[in-house]
JSON list of C-alpha atoms and ligand atoms in Angstrom, two decimals:
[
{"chain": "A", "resi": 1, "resn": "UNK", "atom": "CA", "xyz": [0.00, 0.00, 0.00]},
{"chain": "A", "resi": 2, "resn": "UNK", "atom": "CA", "xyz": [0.97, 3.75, -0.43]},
{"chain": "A", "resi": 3, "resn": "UNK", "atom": "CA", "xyz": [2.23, 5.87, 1.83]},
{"chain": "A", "resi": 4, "resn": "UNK", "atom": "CA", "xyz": [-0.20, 8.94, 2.00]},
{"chain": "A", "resi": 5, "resn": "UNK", "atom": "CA", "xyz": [2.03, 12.68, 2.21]},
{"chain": "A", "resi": 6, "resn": "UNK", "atom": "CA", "xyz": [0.01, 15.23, 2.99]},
{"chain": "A", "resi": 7, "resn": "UNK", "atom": "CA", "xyz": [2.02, 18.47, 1.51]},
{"chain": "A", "resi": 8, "resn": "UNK", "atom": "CA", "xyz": [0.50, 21.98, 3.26]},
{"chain": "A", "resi": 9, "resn": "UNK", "atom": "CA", "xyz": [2.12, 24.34, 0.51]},
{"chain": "A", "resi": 10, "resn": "UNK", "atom": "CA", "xyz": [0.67, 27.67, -0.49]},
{"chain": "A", "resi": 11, "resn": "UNK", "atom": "CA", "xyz": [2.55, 28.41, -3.17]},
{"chain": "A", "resi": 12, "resn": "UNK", "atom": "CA", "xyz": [0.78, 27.33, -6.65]},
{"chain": "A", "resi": 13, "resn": "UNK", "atom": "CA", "xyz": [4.93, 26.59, -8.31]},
{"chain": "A", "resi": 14, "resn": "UNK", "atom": "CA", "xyz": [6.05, 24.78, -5.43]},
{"chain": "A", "resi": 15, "resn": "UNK", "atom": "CA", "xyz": [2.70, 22.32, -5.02]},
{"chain": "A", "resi": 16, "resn": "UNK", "atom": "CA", "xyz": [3.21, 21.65, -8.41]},
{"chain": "A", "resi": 17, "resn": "UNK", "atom": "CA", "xyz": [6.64, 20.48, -8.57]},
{"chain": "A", "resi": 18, "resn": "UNK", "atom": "CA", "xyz": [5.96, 18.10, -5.38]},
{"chain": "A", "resi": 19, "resn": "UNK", "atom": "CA", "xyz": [2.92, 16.43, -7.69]},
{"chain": "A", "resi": 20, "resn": "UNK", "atom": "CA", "xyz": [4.97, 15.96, -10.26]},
{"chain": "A", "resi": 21, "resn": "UNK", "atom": "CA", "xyz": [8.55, 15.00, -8.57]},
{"chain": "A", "resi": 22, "resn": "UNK", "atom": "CA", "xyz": [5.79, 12.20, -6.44]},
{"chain": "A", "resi": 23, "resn": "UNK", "atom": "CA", "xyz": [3.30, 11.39, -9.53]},
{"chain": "A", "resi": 24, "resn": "UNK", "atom": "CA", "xyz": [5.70, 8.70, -10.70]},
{"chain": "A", "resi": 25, "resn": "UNK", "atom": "CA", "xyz": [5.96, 7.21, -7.15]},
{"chain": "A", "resi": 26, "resn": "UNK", "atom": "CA", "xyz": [4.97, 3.44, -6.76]},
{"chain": "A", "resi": 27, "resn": "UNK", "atom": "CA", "xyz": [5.46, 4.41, -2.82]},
{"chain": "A", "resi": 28, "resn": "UNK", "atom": "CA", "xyz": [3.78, 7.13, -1.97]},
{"chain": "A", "resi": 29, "resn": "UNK", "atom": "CA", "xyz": [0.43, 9.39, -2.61]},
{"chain": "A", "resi": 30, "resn": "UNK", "atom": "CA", "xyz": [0.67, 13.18, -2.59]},
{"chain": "A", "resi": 31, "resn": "UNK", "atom": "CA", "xyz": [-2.32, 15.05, -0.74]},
{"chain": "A", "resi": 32, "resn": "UNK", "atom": "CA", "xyz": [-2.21, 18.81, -1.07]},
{"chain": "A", "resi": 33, "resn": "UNK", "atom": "CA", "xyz": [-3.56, 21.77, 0.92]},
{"chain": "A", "resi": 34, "resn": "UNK", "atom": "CA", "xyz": [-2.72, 25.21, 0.44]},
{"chain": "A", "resi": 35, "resn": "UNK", "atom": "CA", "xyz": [-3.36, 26.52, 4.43]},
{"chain": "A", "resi": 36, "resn": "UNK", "atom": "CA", "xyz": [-2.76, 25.43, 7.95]},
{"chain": "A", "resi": 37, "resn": "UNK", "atom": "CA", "xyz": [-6.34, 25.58, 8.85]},
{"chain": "A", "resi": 38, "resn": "UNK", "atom": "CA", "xyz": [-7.32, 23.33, 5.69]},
{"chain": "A", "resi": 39, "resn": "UNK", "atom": "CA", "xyz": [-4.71, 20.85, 6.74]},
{"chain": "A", "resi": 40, "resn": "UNK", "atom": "CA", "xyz": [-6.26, 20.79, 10.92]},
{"chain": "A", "resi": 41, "resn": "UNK", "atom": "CA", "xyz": [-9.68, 20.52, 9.35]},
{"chain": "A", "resi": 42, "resn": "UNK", "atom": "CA", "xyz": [-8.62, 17.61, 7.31]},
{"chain": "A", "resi": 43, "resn": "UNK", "atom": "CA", "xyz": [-6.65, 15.54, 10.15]},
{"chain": "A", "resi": 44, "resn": "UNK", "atom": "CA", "xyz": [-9.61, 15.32, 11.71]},
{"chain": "A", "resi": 45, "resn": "UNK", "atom": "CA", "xyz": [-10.74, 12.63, 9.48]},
{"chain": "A", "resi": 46, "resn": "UNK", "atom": "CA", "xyz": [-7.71, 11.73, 7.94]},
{"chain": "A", "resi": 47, "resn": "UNK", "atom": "CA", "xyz": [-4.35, 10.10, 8.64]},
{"chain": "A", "resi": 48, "resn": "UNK", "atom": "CA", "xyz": [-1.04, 10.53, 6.64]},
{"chain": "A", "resi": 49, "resn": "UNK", "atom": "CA", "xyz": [1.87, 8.59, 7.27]},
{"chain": "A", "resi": 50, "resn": "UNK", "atom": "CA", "xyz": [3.58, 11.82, 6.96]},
{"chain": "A", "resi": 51, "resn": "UNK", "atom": "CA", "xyz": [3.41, 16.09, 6.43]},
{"chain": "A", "resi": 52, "resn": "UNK", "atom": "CA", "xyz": [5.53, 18.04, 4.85]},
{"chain": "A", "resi": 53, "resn": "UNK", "atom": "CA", "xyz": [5.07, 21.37, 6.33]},
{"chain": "A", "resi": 54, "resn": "UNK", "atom": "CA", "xyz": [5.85, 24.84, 4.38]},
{"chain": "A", "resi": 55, "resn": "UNK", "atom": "CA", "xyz": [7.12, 26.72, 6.99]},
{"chain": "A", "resi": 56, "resn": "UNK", "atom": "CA", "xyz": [6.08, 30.39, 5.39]},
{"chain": "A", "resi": 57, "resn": "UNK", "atom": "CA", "xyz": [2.59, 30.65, 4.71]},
{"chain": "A", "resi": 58, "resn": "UNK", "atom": "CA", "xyz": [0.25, 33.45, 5.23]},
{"chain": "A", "resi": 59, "resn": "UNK", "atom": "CA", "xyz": [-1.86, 33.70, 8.43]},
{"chain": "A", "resi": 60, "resn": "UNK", "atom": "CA", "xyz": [-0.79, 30.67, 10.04]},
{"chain": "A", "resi": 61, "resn": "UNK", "atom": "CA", "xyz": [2.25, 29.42, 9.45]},
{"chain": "A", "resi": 62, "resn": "UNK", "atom": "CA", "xyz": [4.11, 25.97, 9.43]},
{"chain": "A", "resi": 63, "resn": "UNK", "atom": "CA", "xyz": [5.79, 26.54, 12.86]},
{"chain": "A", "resi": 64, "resn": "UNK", "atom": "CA", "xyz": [2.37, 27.61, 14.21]},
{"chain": "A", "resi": 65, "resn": "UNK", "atom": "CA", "xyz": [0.27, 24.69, 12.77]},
{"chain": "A", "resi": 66, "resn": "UNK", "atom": "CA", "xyz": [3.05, 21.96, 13.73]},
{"chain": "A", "resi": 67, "resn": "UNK", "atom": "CA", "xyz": [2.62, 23.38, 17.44]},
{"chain": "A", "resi": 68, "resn": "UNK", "atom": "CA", "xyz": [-1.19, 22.54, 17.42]},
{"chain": "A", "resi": 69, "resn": "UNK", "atom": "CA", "xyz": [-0.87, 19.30, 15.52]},
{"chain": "A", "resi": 70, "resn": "UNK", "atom": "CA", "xyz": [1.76, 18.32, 18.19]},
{"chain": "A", "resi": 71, "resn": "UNK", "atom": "CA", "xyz": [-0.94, 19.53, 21.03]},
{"chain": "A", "resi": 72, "resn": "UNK", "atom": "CA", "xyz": [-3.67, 17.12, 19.92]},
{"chain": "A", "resi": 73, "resn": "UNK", "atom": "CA", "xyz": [-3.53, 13.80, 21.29]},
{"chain": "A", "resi": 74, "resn": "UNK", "atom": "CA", "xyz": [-5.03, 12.17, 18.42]},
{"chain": "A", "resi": 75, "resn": "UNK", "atom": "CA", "xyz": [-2.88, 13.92, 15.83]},
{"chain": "A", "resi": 76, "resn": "UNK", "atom": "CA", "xyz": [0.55, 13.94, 17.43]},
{"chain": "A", "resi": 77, "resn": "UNK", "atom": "CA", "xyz": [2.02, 10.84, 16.46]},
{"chain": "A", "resi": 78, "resn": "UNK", "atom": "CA", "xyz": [1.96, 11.82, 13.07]},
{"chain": "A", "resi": 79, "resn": "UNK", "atom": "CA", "xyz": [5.79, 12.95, 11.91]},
{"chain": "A", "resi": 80, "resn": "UNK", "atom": "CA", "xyz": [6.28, 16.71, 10.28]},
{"chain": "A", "resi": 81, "resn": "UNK", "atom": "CA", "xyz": [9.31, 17.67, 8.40]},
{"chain": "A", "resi": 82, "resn": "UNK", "atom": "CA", "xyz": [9.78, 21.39, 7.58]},
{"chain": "A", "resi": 83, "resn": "UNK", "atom": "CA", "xyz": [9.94, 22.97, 3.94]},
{"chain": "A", "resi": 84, "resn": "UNK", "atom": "CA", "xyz": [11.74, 26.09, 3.58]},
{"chain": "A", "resi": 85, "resn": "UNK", "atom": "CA", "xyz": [13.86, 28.09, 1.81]},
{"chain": "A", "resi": 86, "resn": "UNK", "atom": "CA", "xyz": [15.80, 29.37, 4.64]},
{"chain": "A", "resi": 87, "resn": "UNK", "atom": "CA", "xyz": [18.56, 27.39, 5.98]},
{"chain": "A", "resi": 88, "resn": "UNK", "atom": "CA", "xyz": [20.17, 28.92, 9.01]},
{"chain": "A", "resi": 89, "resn": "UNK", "atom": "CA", "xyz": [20.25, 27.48, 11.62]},
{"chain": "A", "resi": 90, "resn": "UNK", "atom": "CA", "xyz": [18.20, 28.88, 14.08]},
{"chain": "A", "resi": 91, "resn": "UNK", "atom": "CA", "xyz": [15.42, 28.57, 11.76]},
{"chain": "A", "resi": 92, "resn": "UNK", "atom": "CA", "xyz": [16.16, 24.57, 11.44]},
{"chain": "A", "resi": 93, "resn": "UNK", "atom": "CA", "xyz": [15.93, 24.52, 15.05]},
{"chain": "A", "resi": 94, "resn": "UNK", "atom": "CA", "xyz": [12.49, 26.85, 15.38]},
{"chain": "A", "resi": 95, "resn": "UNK", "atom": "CA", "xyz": [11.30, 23.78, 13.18]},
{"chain": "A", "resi": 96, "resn": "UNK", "atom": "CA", "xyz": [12.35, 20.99, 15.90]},
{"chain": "A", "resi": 97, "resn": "UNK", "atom": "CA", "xyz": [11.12, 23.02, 18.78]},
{"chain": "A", "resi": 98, "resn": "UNK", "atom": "CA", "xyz": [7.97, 23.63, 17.11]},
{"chain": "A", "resi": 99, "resn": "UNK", "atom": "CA", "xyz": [7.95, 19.61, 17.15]},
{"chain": "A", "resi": 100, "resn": "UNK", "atom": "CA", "xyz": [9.63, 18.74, 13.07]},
{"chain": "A", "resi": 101, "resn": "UNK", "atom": "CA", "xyz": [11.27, 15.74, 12.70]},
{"chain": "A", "resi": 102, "resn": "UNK", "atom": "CA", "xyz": [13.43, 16.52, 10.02]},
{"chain": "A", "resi": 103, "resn": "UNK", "atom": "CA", "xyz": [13.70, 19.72, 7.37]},
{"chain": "A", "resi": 104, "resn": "UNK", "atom": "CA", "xyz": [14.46, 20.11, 3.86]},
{"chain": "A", "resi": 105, "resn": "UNK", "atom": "CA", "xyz": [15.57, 23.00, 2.22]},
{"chain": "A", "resi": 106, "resn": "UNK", "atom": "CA", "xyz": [13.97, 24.59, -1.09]},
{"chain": "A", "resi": 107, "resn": "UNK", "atom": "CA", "xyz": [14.28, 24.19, -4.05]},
{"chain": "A", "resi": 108, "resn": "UNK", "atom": "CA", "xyz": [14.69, 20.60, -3.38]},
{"chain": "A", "resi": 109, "resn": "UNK", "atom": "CA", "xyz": [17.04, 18.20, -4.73]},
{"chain": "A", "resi": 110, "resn": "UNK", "atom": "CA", "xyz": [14.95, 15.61, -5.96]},
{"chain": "A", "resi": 111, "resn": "UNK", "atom": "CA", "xyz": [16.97, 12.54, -5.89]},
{"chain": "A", "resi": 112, "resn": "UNK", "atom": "CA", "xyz": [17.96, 14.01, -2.02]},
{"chain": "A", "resi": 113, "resn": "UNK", "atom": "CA", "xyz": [14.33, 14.23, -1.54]},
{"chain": "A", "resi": 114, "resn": "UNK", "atom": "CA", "xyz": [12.80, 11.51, -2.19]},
{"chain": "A", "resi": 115, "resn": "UNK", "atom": "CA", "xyz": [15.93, 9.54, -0.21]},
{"chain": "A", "resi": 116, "resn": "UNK", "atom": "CA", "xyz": [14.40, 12.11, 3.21]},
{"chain": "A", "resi": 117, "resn": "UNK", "atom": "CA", "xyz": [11.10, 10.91, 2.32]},
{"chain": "A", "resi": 118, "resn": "UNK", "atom": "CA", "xyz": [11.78, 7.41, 2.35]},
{"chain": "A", "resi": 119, "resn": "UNK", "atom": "CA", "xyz": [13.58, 7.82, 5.66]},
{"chain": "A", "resi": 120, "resn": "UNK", "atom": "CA", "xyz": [10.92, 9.83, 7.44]},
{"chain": "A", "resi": 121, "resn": "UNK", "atom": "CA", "xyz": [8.63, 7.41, 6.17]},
{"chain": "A", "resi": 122, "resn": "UNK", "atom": "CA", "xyz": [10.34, 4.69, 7.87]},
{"chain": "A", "resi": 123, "resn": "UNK", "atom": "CA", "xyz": [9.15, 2.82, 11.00]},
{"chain": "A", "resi": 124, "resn": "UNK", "atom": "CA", "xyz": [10.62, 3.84, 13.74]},
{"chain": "A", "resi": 125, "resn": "UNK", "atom": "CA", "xyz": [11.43, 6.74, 12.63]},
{"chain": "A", "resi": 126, "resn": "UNK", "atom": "CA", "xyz": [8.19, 8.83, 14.65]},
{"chain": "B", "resi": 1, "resn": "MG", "atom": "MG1", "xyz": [5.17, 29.34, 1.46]}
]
């Protein structure tokens, strides 16, 4: 079976180029929502085996809607890694704080990414 990705992007470019790097993937399924609040309504019913979290979005952003996924009991277990174009490394470690498991850097490598994906992916790896 598939593992289900849920991306929470809001830029149009960026969404894309996940669909299409993932589109060819016999191991995963690519879910997309362009907001924090779309992605809280939609855990409620719905499980990924793992988020990828923009970290600059309007309104809410990724560091604020990791925090409240990591707050809910029923929604915590479920690993985050960070998306961003910044790379220092306080930022990296806002990420973990906010509760991230991991962070990749835009614009993504893809052969890199889909290695990080695999490994977050991995049991024992939440
Ligand atoms: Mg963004």
């Amino acid at each position: 079976m598939k593992k289900k990705i849920l991306l929470v992007e809001d830029n149009t470019s960026n969404q894309e180029l996940f669909i299409e790097i993932l589109k060819t993937s016999k191991k995963y399924e690519l879910f997309v929502v362009d907001n924090g609040l779309k992605a809280l309504e939609l855990l409620e019913t719905f499980k990924p085996d793992l988020i990828l979290m923009d970290i600059h979005m309007p309104n809410l952003d990724g560091l604020a809607v990791t925090r409240t996924i990591k707050s809910m009991p029923s929604i915590a277990a479920i690993p985050i890694v960070a998306l961003s174009a910044l790379a220092m490394k306080k930022d990296i470690q806002a990420a973990m704080e906010a509760g991230c498991i991991g962070y990749i850097t835009k614009p993504v490598r893809i052969k890199h990414f889909l290695e990080q994906l695999d490994k977050y992916t991995e049991e024992g790896h939440r």
